[in-house]
GROMACS .gro file of N, CA and C in nm:
model
  450
    1MET      N    1   0.084  -0.105  -0.002
    1MET     CA    2   0.007   0.039   0.020
    1MET      C    3   0.092   0.118  -0.007
    2LYS      N    4   0.056   0.224  -0.090
    2LYS     CA    5   0.125   0.352  -0.116
    2LYS      C    6   0.077   0.441   0.026
    3ASP      N    7   0.197   0.523   0.032
    3ASP     CA    8   0.178   0.626   0.149
    3ASP      C    9   0.052   0.715   0.110
    4SER      N   10   0.033   0.708   0.014
    4SER     CA   11  -0.043   0.859  -0.066
    4SER      C   12  -0.199   0.775  -0.049
    5GLU      N   13  -0.190   0.618  -0.019
    5GLU     CA   14  -0.343   0.577  -0.040
    5GLU      C   15  -0.400   0.545   0.131
    6THR      N   16  -0.498   0.578   0.130
    6THR     CA   17  -0.576   0.568   0.266
    6THR      C   18  -0.662   0.448   0.305
    7GLN      N   19  -0.660   0.379   0.398
    7GLN     CA   20  -0.679   0.263   0.397
    7GLN      C   21  -0.836   0.253   0.476
    8PHE      N   22  -0.931   0.188   0.445
    8PHE     CA   23  -1.061   0.204   0.499
    8PHE      C   24  -1.084   0.072   0.549
    9VAL      N   25  -1.116   0.043   0.671
    9VAL     CA   26  -1.152  -0.039   0.743
    9VAL      C   27  -1.289  -0.044   0.782
   10ARG      N   28  -1.383  -0.164   0.744
   10ARG     CA   29  -1.512  -0.158   0.791
   10ARG      C   30  -1.530  -0.252   0.876
   11ARG      N   31  -1.639  -0.185   0.993
   11ARG     CA   32  -1.602  -0.318   1.119
   11ARG      C   33  -1.777  -0.318   1.118
   12LEU      N   34  -1.815  -0.446   1.151
   12LEU     CA   35  -1.978  -0.461   1.190
   12LEU      C   36  -1.965  -0.446   1.315
   13LEU      N   37  -2.057  -0.380   1.396
   13LEU     CA   38  -2.078  -0.383   1.530
   13LEU      C   39  -2.235  -0.402   1.570
   14ALA      N   40  -2.258  -0.463   1.659
   14ALA     CA   41  -2.381  -0.504   1.661
   14ALA      C   42  -2.403  -0.374   1.763
   15PRO      N   43  -2.557  -0.360   1.756
   15PRO     CA   44  -2.620  -0.219   1.807
   15PRO      C   45  -2.604  -0.250   1.955
   16GLU      N   46  -2.588  -0.173   2.019
   16GLU     CA   47  -2.597  -0.144   2.178
   16GLU      C   48  -2.757  -0.155   2.215
   17VAL      N   49  -2.781  -0.246   2.282
   17VAL     CA   50  -2.934  -0.287   2.328
   17VAL      C   51  -2.920  -0.203   2.482
   18ALA      N   52  -3.011  -0.106   2.501
   18ALA     CA   53  -2.984  -0.057   2.644
   18ALA      C   54  -3.095  -0.194   2.719
   19HIS      N   55  -3.025  -0.175   2.835
   19HIS     CA   56  -3.087  -0.323   2.925
   19HIS      C   57  -3.207  -0.240   3.025
   20ASN      N   58  -3.289  -0.212   3.030
   20ASN     CA   59  -3.397  -0.136   3.103
   20ASN      C   60  -3.508  -0.290   3.188
   21PRO      N   61  -3.516  -0.298   3.236
   21PRO     CA   62  -3.600  -0.416   3.269
   21PRO      C   63  -3.729  -0.351   3.346
   22VAL      N   64  -3.833  -0.402   3.274
   22VAL     CA   65  -3.974  -0.354   3.310
   22VAL      C   66  -4.036  -0.460   3.408
   23ALA      N   67  -4.111  -0.435   3.510
   23ALA     CA   68  -4.154  -0.518   3.608
   23ALA      C   69  -4.255  -0.462   3.663
   24PHE      N   70  -4.368  -0.514   3.730
   24PHE     CA   71  -4.455  -0.439   3.831
   24PHE      C   72  -4.517  -0.577   3.905
   25TYR      N   73  -4.564  -0.539   4.030
   25TYR     CA   74  -4.624  -0.610   4.137
   25TYR      C   75  -4.680  -0.498   4.226
   26ALA      N   76  -4.844  -0.563   4.177
   26ALA     CA   77  -4.913  -0.444   4.232
   26ALA      C   78  -5.044  -0.537   4.289
   27TYR      N   79  -5.100  -0.490   4.396
   27TYR     CA   80  -5.242  -0.576   4.438
   27TYR      C   81  -5.340  -0.449   4.499
   28ILE      N   82  -5.482  -0.510   4.500
   28ILE     CA   83  -5.614  -0.448   4.553
   28ILE      C   84  -5.569  -0.453   4.703
   29SER      N   85  -5.566  -0.363   4.770
   29SER     CA   86  -5.541  -0.389   4.931
   29SER      C   87  -5.638  -0.374   4.996
   30LYS      N   88  -5.801  -0.389   4.972
   30LYS     CA   89  -5.886  -0.385   5.073
   30LYS      C   90  -6.037  -0.515   4.972
   31ASP      N   91  -6.084  -0.558   5.039
   31ASP     CA   92  -6.202  -0.657   5.017
   31ASP      C   93  -6.282  -0.534   4.985
   32PHE      N   94  -6.338  -0.589   4.832
   32PHE     CA   95  -6.431  -0.495   4.805
   32PHE      C   96  -6.560  -0.580   4.763
   33GLY      N   97  -6.648  -0.460   4.723
   33GLY     CA   98  -6.812  -0.538   4.669
   33GLY      C   99  -6.834  -0.518   4.526
   34GLY      N  100  -6.931  -0.552   4.471
   34GLY     CA  101  -6.995  -0.569   4.300
   34GLY      C  102  -6.936  -0.457   4.266
   35VAL      N  103  -6.863  -0.502   4.113
   35VAL     CA  104  -6.790  -0.391   4.024
   35VAL      C  105  -6.918  -0.389   3.888
   36ASP      N  106  -6.922  -0.265   3.865
   36ASP     CA  107  -6.980  -0.251   3.731
   36ASP      C  108  -6.943  -0.320   3.611
   37ALA      N  109  -7.009  -0.333   3.497
   37ALA     CA  110  -6.967  -0.395   3.364
   37ALA      C  111  -6.852  -0.312   3.313
   38HIS      N  112  -6.738  -0.377   3.289
   38HIS     CA  113  -6.607  -0.294   3.190
   38HIS      C  114  -6.551  -0.168   3.333
   39HIS      N  115  -6.542  -0.219   3.472
   39HIS     CA  116  -6.485  -0.164   3.550
   39HIS      C  117  -6.342  -0.208   3.546
   40VAL      N  118  -6.235  -0.105   3.567
   40VAL     CA  119  -6.107  -0.104   3.545
   40VAL      C  120  -6.039  -0.123   3.676
   41PHE      N  121  -5.981  -0.218   3.705
   41PHE     CA  122  -5.949  -0.267   3.815
   41PHE      C  123  -5.804  -0.175   3.902
   42LEU      N  124  -5.815  -0.143   3.969
   42LEU     CA  125  -5.701  -0.028   4.037
   42LEU      C  126  -5.667  -0.097   4.146
   43TYR      N  127  -5.477  -0.157   4.073
   43TYR     CA  128  -5.424  -0.203   4.210
   43TYR      C  129  -5.345  -0.098   4.252
   44ASP      N  130  -5.424  -0.048   4.396
   44ASP     CA  131  -5.373   0.051   4.479
   44ASP      C  132  -5.222   0.045   4.549
   45THR      N  133  -5.173  -0.067   4.559
   45THR     CA  134  -5.054  -0.102   4.660
   45THR      C  135  -4.923  -0.147   4.537
   46ILE      N  136  -4.867  -0.071   4.503
   46ILE     CA  137  -4.754  -0.121   4.446
   46ILE      C  138  -4.654  -0.155   4.530
   47VAL      N  139  -4.607  -0.285   4.477
   47VAL     CA  140  -4.460  -0.347   4.558
   47VAL      C  141  -4.343  -0.326   4.502
   48THR      N  142  -4.368  -0.366   4.352
   48THR     CA  143  -4.261  -0.327   4.276
   48THR      C  144  -4.292  -0.259   4.142
   49ASN      N  145  -4.233  -0.160   4.073
   49ASN     CA  146  -4.292  -0.093   3.973
   49ASN      C  147  -4.181  -0.074   3.869
   50GLN      N  148  -4.078  -0.142   3.857
   50GLN     CA  149  -3.945  -0.153   3.800
   50GLN      C  150  -3.946  -0.069   3.635
   51GLY      N  151  -3.933   0.058   3.584
   51GLY     CA  152  -3.933   0.082   3.486
   51GLY      C  153  -4.055   0.194   3.468
   52ASN      N  154  -4.114   0.191   3.594
   52ASN     CA  155  -4.255   0.263   3.654
   52ASN      C  156  -4.370   0.274   3.491
   53GLY      N  157  -4.368   0.175   3.484
   53GLY     CA  158  -4.498   0.103   3.333
   53GLY      C  159  -4.628   0.096   3.411
   54TYR      N  160  -4.650   0.114   3.517
   54TYR     CA  161  -4.769   0.067   3.598
   54TYR      C  162  -4.843   0.181   3.705
   55SER      N  163  -4.942   0.230   3.667
   55SER     CA  164  -5.016   0.337   3.703
   55SER      C  165  -5.142   0.294   3.828
   56LYS      N  166  -5.131   0.300   3.939
   56LYS     CA  167  -5.186   0.258   4.021
   56LYS      C  168  -5.363   0.380   4.013
   57HIS      N  169  -5.311   0.499   3.943
   57HIS     CA  170  -5.427   0.606   3.962
   57HIS      C  171  -5.551   0.533   3.815
   58THR      N  172  -5.512   0.492   3.701
   58THR     CA  173  -5.544   0.451   3.587
   58THR      C  174  -5.589   0.277   3.595
   59GLY      N  175  -5.483   0.220   3.655
   59GLY     CA  176  -5.500   0.072   3.633
   59GLY      C  177  -5.444   0.038   3.507
   60ALA      N  178  -5.354   0.098   3.476
   60ALA     CA  179  -5.314   0.071   3.316
   60ALA      C  180  -5.149   0.039   3.356
   61SER      N  181  -5.083  -0.081   3.256
   61SER     CA  182  -4.979  -0.067   3.242
   61SER      C  183  -4.909  -0.015   3.118
   62THR      N  184  -4.821   0.054   3.109
   62THR     CA  185  -4.826   0.139   2.961
   62THR      C  186  -4.652   0.073   2.942
   63ALA      N  187  -4.668   0.024   2.807
   63ALA     CA  188  -4.516  -0.041   2.804
   63ALA      C  189  -4.382   0.086   2.773
   64PRO      N  190  -4.258   0.058   2.832
   64PRO     CA  191  -4.198   0.205   2.826
   64PRO      C  192  -4.091   0.179   2.686
   65SER      N  193  -4.100   0.015   2.661
   65SER     CA  194  -4.014  -0.024   2.550
   65SER      C  195  -4.094  -0.127   2.483
   66THR      N  196  -4.061  -0.128   2.355
   66THR     CA  197  -4.114  -0.267   2.275
   66THR      C  198  -4.033  -0.408   2.324
   67GLY      N  199  -4.121  -0.518   2.352
   67GLY     CA  200  -4.055  -0.641   2.400
   67GLY      C  201  -4.155  -0.699   2.412
   68VAL      N  202  -4.070  -0.845   2.464
   68VAL     CA  203  -4.226  -0.953   2.530
   68VAL      C  204  -4.246  -0.932   2.695
   69TYR      N  205  -4.369  -0.921   2.707
   69TYR     CA  206  -4.402  -0.910   2.856
   69TYR      C  207  -4.491  -1.018   2.887
   70ALA      N  208  -4.514  -1.050   2.997
   70ALA     CA  209  -4.588  -1.148   3.073
   70ALA      C  210  -4.660  -1.088   3.162
   71PHE      N  211  -4.780  -1.138   3.164
   71PHE     CA  212  -4.883  -1.106   3.265
   71PHE      C  213  -4.980  -1.190   3.334
   72CYS      N  214  -4.992  -1.205   3.506
   72CYS     CA  215  -5.026  -1.261   3.571
   72CYS      C  216  -5.154  -1.218   3.669
   73TYR      N  217  -5.242  -1.247   3.674
   73TYR     CA  218  -5.346  -1.174   3.719
   73TYR      C  219  -5.466  -1.260   3.778
   74THR      N  220  -5.477  -1.247   3.915
   74THR     CA  221  -5.546  -1.343   3.992
   74THR      C  222  -5.705  -1.301   4.046
   75ALA      N  223  -5.813  -1.341   4.045
   75ALA     CA  224  -5.928  -1.322   4.085
   75ALA      C  225  -6.011  -1.384   4.211
   76TYR      N  226  -6.056  -1.328   4.316
   76TYR     CA  227  -6.055  -1.422   4.452
   76TYR      C  228  -6.224  -1.378   4.498
   77SER      N  229  -6.306  -1.480   4.466
   77SER     CA  230  -6.450  -1.421   4.526
   77SER      C  231  -6.490  -1.495   4.629
   78SER      N  232  -6.601  -1.447   4.697
   78SER     CA  233  -6.638  -1.516   4.858
   78SER      C  234  -6.798  -1.518   4.873
   79GLY      N  235  -6.815  -1.650   4.914
   79GLY     CA  236  -6.967  -1.661   4.957
   79GLY      C  237  -7.005  -1.524   5.051
   80GLU      N  238  -6.908  -1.520   5.121
   80GLU     CA  239  -6.937  -1.442   5.251
   80GLU      C  240  -6.932  -1.308   5.164
   81HIS      N  241  -7.023  -1.200   5.252
   81HIS     CA  242  -7.059  -1.076   5.235
   81HIS      C  243  -6.928  -0.975   5.277
   82VAL      N  244  -6.814  -0.960   5.261
   82VAL     CA  245  -6.701  -0.931   5.362
   82VAL      C  246  -6.689  -0.764   5.342
   83ALA      N  247  -6.762  -0.714   5.215
   83ALA     CA  248  -6.743  -0.601   5.244
   83ALA      C  249  -6.911  -0.513   5.224
   84GLY      N  250  -6.982  -0.548   5.303
   84GLY     CA  251  -7.089  -0.509   5.328
   84GLY      C  252  -7.228  -0.535   5.230
   85GLU      N  253  -7.153  -0.629   5.097
   85GLU     CA  254  -7.254  -0.643   5.010
   85GLU      C  255  -7.385  -0.699   5.073
   86THR      N  256  -7.462  -0.727   5.013
   86THR     CA  257  -7.615  -0.813   5.017
   86THR      C  258  -7.614  -0.861   4.876
   87GLY      N  259  -7.709  -0.965   4.924
   87GLY     CA  260  -7.754  -1.016   4.765
   87GLY      C  261  -7.685  -1.156   4.749
   88ASP      N  262  -7.684  -1.156   4.585
   88ASP     CA  263  -7.608  -1.270   4.561
   88ASP      C  264  -7.455  -1.304   4.620
   89TYR      N  265  -7.428  -1.413   4.566
   89TYR     CA  266  -7.238  -1.413   4.605
   89TYR      C  267  -7.168  -1.393   4.501
   90GLY      N  268  -7.014  -1.445   4.533
   90GLY     CA  269  -6.949  -1.335   4.455
   90GLY      C  270  -6.928  -1.398   4.295
   91GLU      N  271  -6.926  -1.320   4.188
   91GLU     CA  272  -6.905  -1.355   4.036
   91GLU      C  273  -6.883  -1.244   3.995
   92VAL      N  274  -6.747  -1.276   3.903
   92VAL     CA  275  -6.707  -1.202   3.815
   92VAL      C  276  -6.627  -1.234   3.720
   93ALA      N  277  -6.628  -1.186   3.590
   93ALA     CA  278  -6.536  -1.212   3.495
   93ALA      C  279  -6.392  -1.117   3.491
   94VAL      N  280  -6.282  -1.133   3.486
   94VAL     CA  281  -6.205  -1.051   3.460
   94VAL      C  282  -6.112  -1.071   3.326
   95GLN      N  283  -6.115  -0.960   3.272
   95GLN     CA  284  -6.060  -0.979   3.121
   95GLN      C  285  -5.901  -0.903   3.094
   96LEU      N  286  -5.804  -0.951   3.070
   96LEU     CA  287  -5.692  -0.882   3.010
   96LEU      C  288  -5.722  -0.817   2.893
   97VAL      N  289  -5.674  -0.694   2.883
   97VAL     CA  290  -5.688  -0.609   2.749
   97VAL      C  291  -5.598  -0.511   2.718
   98HIS      N  292  -5.576  -0.544   2.593
   98HIS     CA  293  -5.434  -0.488   2.547
   98HIS      C  294  -5.484  -0.360   2.464
   99ASN      N  295  -5.449  -0.268   2.467
   99ASN     CA  296  -5.475  -0.173   2.348
   99ASN      C  297  -5.652  -0.178   2.326
  100GLY      N  298  -5.723  -0.204   2.378
  100GLY     CA  299  -5.861  -0.233   2.364
  100GLY      C  300  -5.896  -0.353   2.341
  101ALA      N  301  -5.826  -0.463   2.280
  101ALA     CA  302  -5.845  -0.572   2.260
  101ALA      C  303  -5.851  -0.681   2.360
  102TYR      N  304  -5.906  -0.787   2.367
  102TYR     CA  305  -5.926  -0.866   2.516
  102TYR      C  306  -5.798  -0.967   2.435
  103LYS      N  307  -5.754  -1.003   2.559
  103LYS     CA  308  -5.622  -1.108   2.554
  103LYS      C  309  -5.646  -1.234   2.624
  104GLY      N  310  -5.704  -1.246   2.716
  104GLY     CA  311  -5.753  -1.316   2.810
  104GLY      C  312  -5.875  -1.297   2.901
  105SER      N  313  -5.916  -1.402   2.969
  105SER     CA  314  -5.982  -1.381   3.027
  105SER      C  315  -6.020  -1.509   3.172
  106ILE      N  316  -6.054  -1.464   3.299
  106ILE     CA  317  -6.068  -1.541   3.408
  106ILE      C  318  -6.205  -1.517   3.450
  107TYR      N  319  -6.283  -1.612   3.534
  107TYR     CA  320  -6.431  -1.639   3.581
  107TYR      C  321  -6.440  -1.690   3.749
  108VAL      N  322  -6.468  -1.625   3.819
  108VAL     CA  323  -6.522  -1.645   3.949
  108VAL      C  324  -6.611  -1.664   3.948
  109ASP      N  325  -6.693  -1.770   4.057
  109ASP     CA  326  -6.848  -1.743   4.107
  109ASP      C  327  -6.879  -1.851   4.204
  110THR      N  328  -6.905  -1.806   4.300
  110THR     CA  329  -6.928  -1.879   4.438
  110THR      C  330  -7.124  -1.875   4.432
  111GLU      N  331  -7.159  -2.027   4.475
  111GLU     CA  332  -7.282  -2.038   4.470
  111GLU      C  333  -7.351  -2.062   4.605
  112SER      N  334  -7.275  -2.049   4.708
  112SER     CA  335  -7.333  -2.055   4.846
  112SER      C  336  -7.248  -1.991   4.943
  113HIS      N  337  -7.283  -1.975   5.077
  113HIS     CA  338  -7.224  -1.904   5.187
  113HIS      C  339  -7.126  -1.978   5.201
  114TYR      N  340  -7.018  -1.884   5.256
  114TYR     CA  341  -6.874  -1.968   5.270
  114TYR      C  342  -6.794  -2.042   5.182
  115GLU      N  343  -6.814  -2.045   5.046
  115GLU     CA  344  -6.796  -2.097   4.918
  115GLU      C  345  -6.700  -1.975   4.894
  116GLU      N  346  -6.570  -2.017   4.867
  116GLU     CA  347  -6.464  -1.913   4.797
  116GLU      C  348  -6.437  -1.968   4.654
  117GLU      N  349  -6.393  -1.884   4.549
  117GLU     CA  350  -6.333  -1.928   4.431
  117GLU      C  351  -6.241  -1.853   4.416
  118MET      N  352  -6.137  -1.913   4.316
  118MET     CA  353  -6.028  -1.803   4.283
  118MET      C  354  -5.991  -1.902   4.130
  119SER      N  355  -5.922  -1.765   4.069
  119SER     CA  356  -5.900  -1.808   3.939
  119SER      C  357  -5.782  -1.745   3.870
  120THR      N  358  -5.685  -1.788   3.782
  120THR     CA  359  -5.588  -1.699   3.807
  120THR      C  360  -5.531  -1.737   3.587
  121GLY      N  361  -5.502  -1.604   3.543
  121GLY     CA  362  -5.488  -1.564   3.418
  121GLY      C  363  -5.322  -1.553   3.377
  122PHE      N  364  -5.257  -1.614   3.299
  122PHE     CA  365  -5.166  -1.579   3.229
  122PHE      C  366  -5.144  -1.563   3.062
  123ALA      N  367  -5.076  -1.419   3.058
  123ALA     CA  368  -5.059  -1.436   2.900
  123ALA      C  369  -4.896  -1.374   2.905
  124ILE      N  370  -4.835  -1.404   2.772
  124ILE     CA  371  -4.743  -1.345   2.703
  124ILE      C  372  -4.756  -1.269   2.571
  125LEU      N  373  -4.739  -1.129   2.602
  125LEU     CA  374  -4.755  -1.055   2.470
  125LEU      C  375  -4.642  -1.015   2.434
  126MET      N  376  -4.627  -0.987   2.316
  126MET     CA  377  -4.532  -0.862   2.264
  126MET      C  378  -4.610  -0.728   2.248
  127LEU      N  379  -4.553  -0.648   2.338
  127LEU     CA  380  -4.594  -0.492   2.317
  127LEU      C  381  -4.503  -0.413   2.242
  128GLN      N  382  -4.589  -0.287   2.175
  128GLN     CA  383  -4.488  -0.182   2.128
  128GLN      C  384  -4.436  -0.106   2.229
  129ALA      N  385  -4.354   0.007   2.268
  129ALA     CA  386  -4.364   0.110   2.353
  129ALA      C  387  -4.485   0.196   2.322
  130GLY      N  388  -4.545   0.207   2.411
  130GLY     CA  389  -4.662   0.286   2.431
  130GLY      C  390  -4.814   0.221   2.449
  131ASP      N  391  -4.786   0.045   2.420
  131ASP     CA  392  -4.913   0.009   2.424
  131ASP      C  393  -4.935   0.006   2.603
  132VAL      N  394  -5.080  -0.029   2.611
  132VAL     CA  395  -5.130  -0.007   2.727
  132VAL      C  396  -5.184  -0.167   2.747
  133VAL      N  397  -5.188  -0.192   2.877
  133VAL     CA  398  -5.278  -0.332   2.941
  133VAL      C  399  -5.325  -0.323   3.067
  134LEU      N  400  -5.432  -0.355   3.071
  134LEU     CA  401  -5.528  -0.350   3.181
  134LEU      C  402  -5.633  -0.466   3.206
  135THR      N  403  -5.662  -0.467   3.304
  135THR     CA  404  -5.751  -0.569   3.360
  135THR      C  405  -5.913  -0.490   3.390
  136MET      N  406  -5.992  -0.563   3.331
  136MET     CA  407  -6.158  -0.489   3.358
  136MET      C  408  -6.218  -0.605   3.412
  137SER      N  409  -6.319  -0.551   3.435
  137SER     CA  410  -6.458  -0.663   3.459
  137SER      C  411  -6.526  -0.696   3.318
  138GLY      N  412  -6.563  -0.819   3.269
  138GLY     CA  413  -6.627  -0.812   3.131
  138GLY      C  414  -6.837  -0.813   3.203
  139PHE      N  415  -6.855  -0.786   3.275
  139PHE     CA  416  -7.003  -0.798   3.319
  139PHE      C  417  -7.003  -0.723   3.442
  140ALA      N  418  -7.108  -0.684   3.468
  140ALA     CA  419  -7.138  -0.630   3.610
  140ALA      C  420  -7.117  -0.758   3.715
  141GLY      N  421  -7.026  -0.722   3.804
  141GLY     CA  422  -7.010  -0.835   3.903
  141GLY      C  423  -7.086  -0.818   4.008
  142GLN      N  424  -7.072  -0.955   4.084
  142GLN     CA  425  -7.185  -0.915   4.220
  142GLN      C  426  -7.132  -0.975   4.342
  143GLY      N  427  -7.155  -0.973   4.482
  143GLY     CA  428  -7.098  -1.049   4.591
  143GLY      C  429  -6.976  -0.920   4.634
  144SER      N  430  -6.842  -1.061   4.673
  144SER     CA  431  -6.766  -0.984   4.750
  144SER      C  432  -6.643  -1.046   4.698
  145PHE      N  433  -6.504  -0.966   4.707
  145PHE     CA  434  -6.417  -0.990   4.668
  145PHE      C  435  -6.312  -0.961   4.770
  146HIS      N  436  -6.223  -1.079   4.801
  146HIS     CA  437  -6.111  -1.061   4.857
  146HIS      C  438  -5.983  -0.982   4.816
  147SER      N  439  -5.901  -0.933   4.882
  147SER     CA  440  -5.765  -0.912   4.901
  147SER      C  441  -5.672  -0.973   4.996
  148ASN      N  442  -5.595  -1.055   4.940
  148ASN     CA  443  -5.525  -1.135   5.073
  148ASN      C  444  -5.407  -1.066   5.059
  149THR      N  445  -5.341  -0.960   5.169
  149THR     CA  446  -5.225  -0.914   5.177
  149THR      C  447  -5.108  -0.982   5.309
  150GLY      N  448  -5.162  -1.035   5.348
  150GLY     CA  449  -5.074  -1.121   5.437
  150GLY      C  450  -5.013  -1.263   5.397
   0.00000   0.00000   0.00000
């Protein structure tokens, strides 16, 4: 190679990927009574909110970055009227909603006094930055619902 020539070297570099973990764990802190149709559940006690994606004021988890997210949600109804409710026993459907589209559903229904029912749903979703995920009732629920904080 001559001194007057310049050598160009091309290097292929992998793009730097920022590792900003996103996770939240929150729960409803008090037992509560029947809910209206399309009631958005507000998990008022936040234990973990890595990445600040969850809002206890809106009940929504907003994806701060594009990626794969896992969601686990549980409903627990009671045949007892623990929240001052009267009438029928506990029954509700809880739906996982991603940008307005249903992605999963669980259902609990008690038919007698002292009966308890629990159901858990799990979904893995590919989200884009800014996507919103929340849980809401599928129809008007009745009776009482437990929150186990202990």
